[in-house]
Short mmCIF file of C-alpha atoms in Angstrom, two decimals:
data_model
loop_
_atom_site.label_atom_id
_atom_site.label_comp_id
_atom_site.label_asym_id
_atom_site.label_seq_id
_atom_site.Cartn_x
_atom_site.Cartn_y
_atom_site.Cartn_z
CA MET A 135 100.95 93.20 62.18
CA PRO A 136 102.03 93.54 66.03
CA GLY A 137 103.59 97.38 65.71
CA ILE A 138 103.97 100.78 68.36
CA ILE A 139 101.58 103.26 69.30
CA ALA A 140 103.33 106.77 71.18
CA SER A 141 100.94 109.43 72.84
CA ASN A 142 102.79 112.73 73.42
CA THR A 143 99.02 113.63 75.03
CA VAL A 144 96.57 111.11 77.21
CA ASP A 145 92.58 110.99 77.61
CA LEU A 146 90.69 108.98 78.02
CA THR A 147 87.85 107.18 76.07
CA HIS A 148 86.33 105.03 77.41
CA PRO A 149 83.50 106.92 78.86
CA LYS A 150 82.74 104.92 82.31
CA VAL A 151 86.33 104.24 82.92
CA ARG A 152 86.50 108.76 82.44
CA ALA A 153 83.10 108.90 84.94
CA VAL A 154 84.80 107.53 87.23
CA ALA A 155 88.06 108.73 87.34
CA LYS A 156 86.19 112.26 86.90
CA ARG A 157 84.84 111.39 90.58
CA VAL A 158 88.18 110.13 91.84
CA LEU A 159 88.74 113.71 90.76
CA HIS A 160 86.30 115.33 92.47
CA THR A 161 87.12 113.99 95.32
CA PHE A 162 90.42 115.29 95.18
CA LEU A 163 90.05 118.64 94.34
CA ILE A 164 87.31 118.41 97.92
CA ALA A 165 90.93 117.50 99.42
CA SER A 166 92.07 120.65 98.15
CA GLU A 167 89.12 122.84 99.36
CA ARG A 168 89.87 121.16 102.49
CA ALA A 169 93.44 122.35 103.27
CA VAL A 170 92.80 126.01 102.01
CA ALA A 171 89.47 126.18 104.42
CA SER A 172 91.61 124.13 107.47
CA GLU A 173 94.36 127.15 107.37
CA ALA A 174 91.02 130.22 106.64
CA GLU A 175 89.21 129.12 109.87
CA PRO A 176 91.45 126.05 111.50
CA ALA A 177 88.15 125.63 114.37
CA THR A 178 85.38 124.88 111.62
CA TYR A 179 87.67 123.26 109.13
CA LYS A 180 89.48 120.13 110.15
CA ILE A 181 91.62 117.75 108.41
CA PRO A 182 92.87 114.36 108.91
CA SER A 183 96.96 114.16 110.81
CA GLN A 184 98.06 111.73 108.35
CA ALA A 185 101.20 113.06 106.51
CA ASN A 186 99.35 110.55 103.39
CA SER A 187 95.87 111.84 103.41
CA ALA A 188 94.39 113.74 100.59
CA GLU A 189 94.07 117.00 102.78
CA GLN A 190 97.98 117.16 104.15
CA ILE A 191 99.42 116.65 100.91
CA PHE A 192 97.30 119.59 99.75
CA ARG A 193 97.91 121.43 102.65
CA SER A 194 101.52 121.21 102.43
CA ARG A 195 101.53 122.44 98.62
CA PHE A 196 99.26 125.52 99.95
CA LEU A 197 101.90 126.55 102.60
CA ALA A 198 104.64 126.43 99.98
CA LEU A 199 102.93 129.02 98.12
CA GLU A 200 103.64 132.78 98.72
CA PRO A 201 101.55 134.66 101.48
CA SER A 202 100.20 137.56 99.12
CA VAL A 203 99.06 133.75 97.14
CA ARG A 204 98.06 131.82 100.00
CA GLN A 205 96.44 134.91 100.47
CA ALA A 206 94.44 135.75 97.31
CA ALA A 207 93.51 131.39 96.71
CA THR A 208 91.69 131.79 99.76
CA ALA A 209 89.63 134.92 99.18
CA ARG A 210 88.68 132.66 95.99
CA VAL A 211 88.16 129.43 97.33
CA MET A 212 86.28 129.91 100.53
CA PRO A 213 83.21 131.63 98.95
CA LEU A 214 82.98 128.27 96.94
CA VAL A 215 83.12 126.04 100.50
CA LYS A 216 80.81 127.96 102.00
CA ALA A 217 78.29 127.81 98.53
CA PRO A 218 75.19 125.96 98.67
CA LYS A 219 74.73 122.23 97.82
CA SER A 220 73.36 123.05 93.95
CA THR A 221 76.36 125.53 93.79
CA ARG A 222 78.83 122.60 95.33
CA GLU A 223 77.01 120.11 92.77
CA GLN A 224 77.77 122.13 89.47
CA HIS A 225 81.77 121.53 90.32
CA PHE A 226 81.81 117.72 92.30
CA GLY A 227 79.15 116.35 91.16
CA ASP A 228 76.86 113.93 93.91
CA LEU A 229 79.88 114.59 96.30
CA GLY A 230 79.00 118.54 96.05
CA GLY A 231 76.42 117.98 99.75
CA LEU A 232 79.38 116.37 101.04
CA ASP A 233 80.18 117.84 104.95
CA LEU A 234 83.64 119.10 104.55
CA ARG A 235 83.93 120.03 108.42
CA LEU A 236 84.72 116.13 109.27
CA ALA A 237 88.28 115.73 110.10
CA THR A 238 87.92 111.87 107.99
CA PRO A 239 90.66 111.85 105.33
CA ILE A 240 88.06 113.62 102.19
CA VAL A 241 88.89 109.47 100.01
CA ASP A 242 87.80 108.06 103.27
CA VAL A 243 84.15 109.57 103.26
CA VAL A 244 84.06 108.31 99.17
CA LYS A 245 84.44 105.05 99.61
CA ASN A 246 82.28 104.62 102.47
CA LEU A 247 79.78 106.06 100.07
CA PRO A 248 77.16 104.15 97.86
CA PHE A 249 79.08 103.82 94.37
CA PRO A 250 77.04 105.30 91.78
CA ALA A 251 75.05 102.41 90.02
CA THR A 252 75.43 104.63 86.73
CA LEU A 253 79.22 104.20 86.96
CA LYS A 254 79.48 100.08 87.18
CA PHE A 255 79.98 98.08 84.31
CA PRO A 256 81.64 94.57 82.85
CA ILE A 257 85.02 93.94 83.61
CA GLY A 258 85.32 93.03 80.07
CA GLU A 259 84.75 96.18 79.14
CA LEU A 260 88.37 97.31 79.72
CA HIS A 261 90.20 94.66 77.21
CA GLY A 262 89.50 96.98 74.82
CA LEU A 263 90.31 100.34 76.13
CA HIS A 264 92.96 102.17 74.23
CA VAL A 265 95.40 104.83 75.05
CA PRO A 266 93.72 108.06 72.88
CA THR A 267 93.97 111.14 71.03
CA ASP A 268 97.22 112.15 68.58
CA LEU A 269 98.36 108.70 68.06
CA LEU A 270 101.14 108.09 65.42
CA HIS A 271 100.91 104.10 64.28
CA VAL A 272 104.05 102.33 62.91
CA GLY A 273 105.18 100.09 61.19
CA LEU A 274 107.54 96.97 62.57
CA VAL A 275 110.41 94.38 61.71
CA PRO A 276 110.89 91.16 63.88
CA GLN A 277 113.91 91.18 65.15
CA GLN A 278 116.12 90.32 67.66
CA SER A 279 113.99 90.22 71.30
CA LEU A 280 114.90 93.45 72.98
CA HIS A 281 114.03 93.44 76.80
CA HIS A 282 114.50 96.96 77.79
CA LEU A 283 111.99 100.14 77.04
CA GLU A 284 114.15 103.46 77.54
CA MET A 285 112.92 106.70 77.73
CA ARG A 286 115.58 109.21 76.78
CA ILE A 287 116.06 112.85 77.00
CA HIS A 288 117.29 114.85 73.63
CA LYS A 289 117.18 118.55 74.92
CA VAL A 290 115.62 121.40 77.24
CA ARG A 291 114.94 124.47 74.78
CA CYS A 292 113.61 127.84 76.14
CA VAL A 293 110.96 128.68 73.64
CA ASP A 294 110.18 131.79 75.52
CA GLU A 295 111.73 132.61 79.08
CA CYS A 296 109.92 133.05 82.15
CA ASN A 297 108.40 136.32 83.37
CA PRO A 298 111.58 139.08 85.37
CA GLU A 299 109.21 138.52 88.23
CA TRP A 300 109.37 134.44 88.59
CA ALA A 301 111.34 134.12 91.93
CA GLY A 302 114.85 132.26 91.90
CA ASP A 303 117.11 132.47 89.21
CA ASP A 304 115.40 129.88 86.39
CA GLU A 305 117.29 126.31 88.04
CA ILE A 306 115.43 124.15 85.97
CA ALA A 307 115.19 120.76 87.71
CA LEU A 308 113.32 117.50 85.55
CA GLY A 309 111.65 114.93 87.37
CA GLY A 310 108.67 112.68 87.30
CA SER A 311 107.03 109.37 87.75
CA ASP A 312 105.96 106.49 85.55
CA THR A 313 103.41 103.93 85.68
CA ASP A 314 104.08 99.94 84.28
CA GLU A 315 102.36 97.49 82.46
CA THR A 316 101.00 95.89 85.49
CA GLY A 317 100.02 99.78 86.94
CA ASP A 318 103.44 99.49 89.04
CA THR A 319 104.10 103.81 89.70
CA ARG A 320 107.83 104.75 90.59
CA LYS A 321 109.01 108.20 91.94
CA LEU A 322 112.07 109.36 88.89
CA SER A 323 115.29 111.16 90.79
CA GLU A 324 115.14 114.80 89.89
CA PHE A 325 118.45 116.54 88.32
CA ARG A 326 119.32 120.06 87.06
CA VAL A 327 118.71 120.73 83.70
CA GLY A 328 120.16 124.58 84.37
CA ASN A 329 119.99 127.84 84.56
CA SER A 330 120.04 131.41 83.54
CA PHE A 331 118.14 130.61 80.24
CA ASP A 332 117.56 132.89 77.73
CA ASP A 333 114.87 132.39 74.94
CA GLY A 334 116.68 130.01 71.97
CA ASP A 335 118.81 128.53 75.18
CA GLU A 336 118.85 125.10 75.21
CA LYS A 337 120.42 122.06 77.13
CA VAL A 338 121.28 119.57 74.85
CA TYR A 339 122.49 115.25 76.06
CA SER A 340 124.47 113.25 73.49
CA PRO A 341 124.07 110.76 74.53
CA PRO A 342 120.46 110.91 75.20
CA LYS A 343 120.02 111.42 78.55
CA VAL A 344 117.91 108.18 79.95
CA PHE A 345 115.34 108.92 81.80
CA THR A 346 113.49 105.81 83.53
CA SER A 347 113.17 102.34 81.66
CA PHE A 348 111.45 99.23 82.14
CA ASN A 349 111.60 95.51 81.89
CA MET A 350 109.40 94.46 79.25
CA LEU A 351 109.71 90.51 80.46
CA GLU A 352 106.96 91.69 83.59
CA GLY A 353 103.43 90.82 83.05
CA SER A 354 102.38 88.24 80.85
CA GLU A 355 99.62 89.85 78.87
CA TRP A 356 99.74 92.50 75.22
CA PRO A 357 100.06 94.38 74.44
CA LYS A 358 102.01 96.72 76.86
CA SER A 359 101.69 100.06 77.75
CA TYR A 360 104.15 102.14 80.28
CA PHE A 361 103.40 105.77 81.12
CA VAL A 362 105.94 108.54 81.79
CA THR A 363 104.85 111.96 83.59
CA MET A 364 107.92 114.50 83.80
CA VAL A 365 107.24 117.64 85.99
CA LEU A 366 109.42 120.79 84.80
CA ALA A 367 110.27 123.20 87.49
CA GLU A 368 112.54 125.83 89.51
CA LYS A 369 114.66 123.22 91.63
CA ASP A 370 113.48 122.71 94.99
CA MET A 371 110.75 124.84 94.14
CA GLY A 372 108.13 124.75 97.06
CA GLY A 373 109.16 120.47 96.84
CA LEU A 374 106.92 120.53 93.84
CA GLY A 375 108.59 117.43 93.07
CA ASP A 376 107.70 115.72 96.31
CA PHE A 377 103.83 116.96 96.20
CA LEU A 378 103.70 114.76 92.86
CA ASN A 379 104.84 111.76 94.05
CA LYS A 380 102.74 112.04 96.86
CA LEU A 381 99.87 113.43 94.93
CA VAL A 382 100.18 110.19 92.74
CA ASP A 383 100.50 107.80 95.21
CA ALA A 384 97.55 109.07 96.54
CA VAL A 385 95.57 109.62 93.44
CA LYS A 386 96.44 105.73 91.79
CA GLY A 387 95.80 103.79 95.37
CA HIS A 388 92.02 105.91 95.87
CA LEU A 389 91.54 104.71 91.97
CA LEU A 390 92.17 101.50 91.80
CA GLU A 391 89.42 101.18 94.50
CA ALA A 392 87.08 102.73 92.97
CA LEU A 393 87.96 101.24 89.12
CA THR A 394 87.82 97.81 91.39
CA THR A 395 84.13 98.90 92.77
CA ALA A 396 83.04 99.57 89.07
CA VAL A 397 83.54 96.52 88.04
CA GLY A 398 82.46 94.50 91.39
CA GLY A 399 85.80 92.20 91.51
CA ALA A 400 89.92 92.59 91.32
CA ILE A 401 90.79 93.84 87.67
CA GLY A 402 94.39 92.92 88.31
CA SER A 403 93.31 89.74 88.37
CA ALA A 404 90.88 89.27 85.22
CA LEU A 405 92.84 92.38 83.24
CA GLY A 406 95.23 92.04 81.16
CA PRO A 407 97.21 95.23 80.19
CA LEU A 408 96.60 96.86 83.28
CA GLY A 409 99.19 99.45 82.87
CA ALA A 410 96.85 100.99 80.00
CA ILE A 411 94.19 101.70 82.06
CA ILE A 412 95.89 102.64 85.72
CA GLY A 413 98.03 105.00 84.00
CA ALA A 414 96.11 106.47 81.15
CA ALA A 415 93.88 107.96 83.98
CA LEU A 416 96.30 108.98 86.48
CA GLY A 417 97.46 110.97 83.85
CA TRP A 418 93.52 112.64 83.27
CA VAL A 419 93.51 112.96 86.99
CA VAL A 420 96.93 114.65 88.14
CA GLY A 421 96.73 117.00 84.24
CA ARG A 422 93.57 118.34 86.60
CA ILE A 423 94.33 118.62 89.99
CA PHE A 424 96.98 120.98 88.30
CA GLU A 425 94.94 123.08 86.46
CA TRP A 426 91.98 123.39 89.49
CA LEU A 427 95.31 124.34 91.77
CA LYS A 428 96.44 127.27 88.93
CA SER A 429 93.02 127.81 88.78
CA TRP A 430 92.04 128.11 91.82
CA TRP A 431 94.96 129.16 93.68
CA SER A 432 97.20 130.70 90.96
CA ASP A 433 100.06 127.87 91.34
CA ASP A 434 101.21 129.01 88.34
CA VAL A 435 103.50 125.86 87.92
CA PHE A 436 104.46 124.49 84.64
CA PRO A 437 101.71 121.24 84.74
CA PRO A 438 103.10 117.71 84.02
CA GLN A 439 103.27 116.27 81.55
CA THR A 440 102.34 112.55 80.39
CA VAL A 441 103.51 110.73 77.50
CA SER A 442 102.78 107.22 76.93
CA VAL A 443 104.22 104.26 74.59
CA THR A 444 102.53 100.83 73.73
CA LEU A 445 103.95 97.93 72.65
CA ASP A 446 102.42 94.93 70.51
CA SER A 447 104.85 92.50 71.58
CA LEU A 448 108.60 91.80 71.82
CA ALA A 449 109.38 92.25 68.22
CA SER A 450 107.54 95.62 68.17
CA ARG A 451 110.00 98.27 66.17
CA TRP A 452 109.25 101.46 64.50
CA SER A 453 109.52 102.05 61.47
CA GLY A 454 112.26 100.15 58.95
CA GLY A 455 113.17 97.80 61.68
CA ALA A 456 114.30 100.86 64.11
CA THR A 457 114.80 100.00 68.29
CA ASP A 458 115.11 104.28 68.61
CA SER A 459 111.32 106.70 68.45
CA PRO A 460 110.80 109.48 66.15
CA GLN A 461 111.65 112.22 68.54
CA TYR A 462 108.60 113.98 70.03
CA VAL A 463 108.11 117.41 72.35
CA ALA A 464 106.17 117.76 75.73
CA ARG A 465 106.02 121.18 76.28
CA PHE A 466 105.90 122.93 79.63
CA ALA A 467 104.14 126.56 79.67
CA ALA A 468 103.82 128.40 82.76
CA HIS A 469 105.44 131.34 84.44
CA GLY A 470 104.82 133.36 81.00
CA GLY A 471 107.08 131.23 79.62
CA THR A 472 107.34 127.98 77.83
CA TYR A 473 109.94 125.17 77.61
CA ASP A 474 110.30 122.20 75.10
CA VAL A 475 111.37 119.07 75.98
CA THR A 476 112.51 116.74 73.29
CA TYR A 477 112.55 112.99 73.15
CA ASP A 478 111.47 109.10 72.35
CA TRP A 479 111.88 106.38 73.66
CA ARG A 480 114.71 103.12 72.62
CA LEU A 481 114.44 99.14 72.94
CA ALA A 482 116.83 97.99 74.19
CA ALA A 483 118.85 94.80 75.92
CA ALA A 484 119.15 95.59 78.85
#
């Protein structure tokens, strides 16, 4: 019986896909190191000049931090940059021995390395990949065909206001990106939510605000999975939204290349639910990059939250034949504060 699966978290259960994604993660973490090293010791550590290189993407974010934060981050990162190979391999696996002094983009360096045989697997294994953890499986009543899927914001609530020392007047904005069933990724323009939030304050959208929508007629294979990454930040806070969008584009490109190499062929031509693989892996890698930046750079932004939904067919409905899902909550915590974003999914004719 066709149905709908909605997830408030993203993880990877396929061990080989997870291992490939982890190697991609290591590639970008090393790029973040190089960005710091190039500012600390520019004569020794060169980085590529291309604006779309991972190193320059991280450098732009690093330079947006307060000078005191950059200084502390440099003090933490540089000992790891200069650590022996054995220590670096504990953090970055087989990439721990790479020479960080070369100006070649780290993504290109990794692409030119022999791909580990232990990460290769038959492409057929991807057909059984599912979006994991915290899944809600709900029933369906087949009705008329609705071709569009909307993700809507109902409200943004301040559970615990940010620390007083957080810069700015708490002018909160929400932006992000999405990934459809074919693996295509789009930037979602940020919009202003409000400012000067206190504990318990909330911004309610009535009717709900459509954050993004998908055309479910695209792609021919079912089931279809859709992913939305939300970014909550102080408006214009160091270009966080722009940083995320550039990072997502770079990570996605390297993920596609790595997965193609792992299965020995073009996954787009042989795989049905491509969006499920790309969306899950992309959300997993980007989420862990933000965790790393918070730990090593003290870049205490609200980590992005990736949510997803999977539909078996155009006839899929929620319990009782409903065309809108139950409401879910994505929680954002940073700066000593906590915000909840309440959202749902809705099937629509257009």
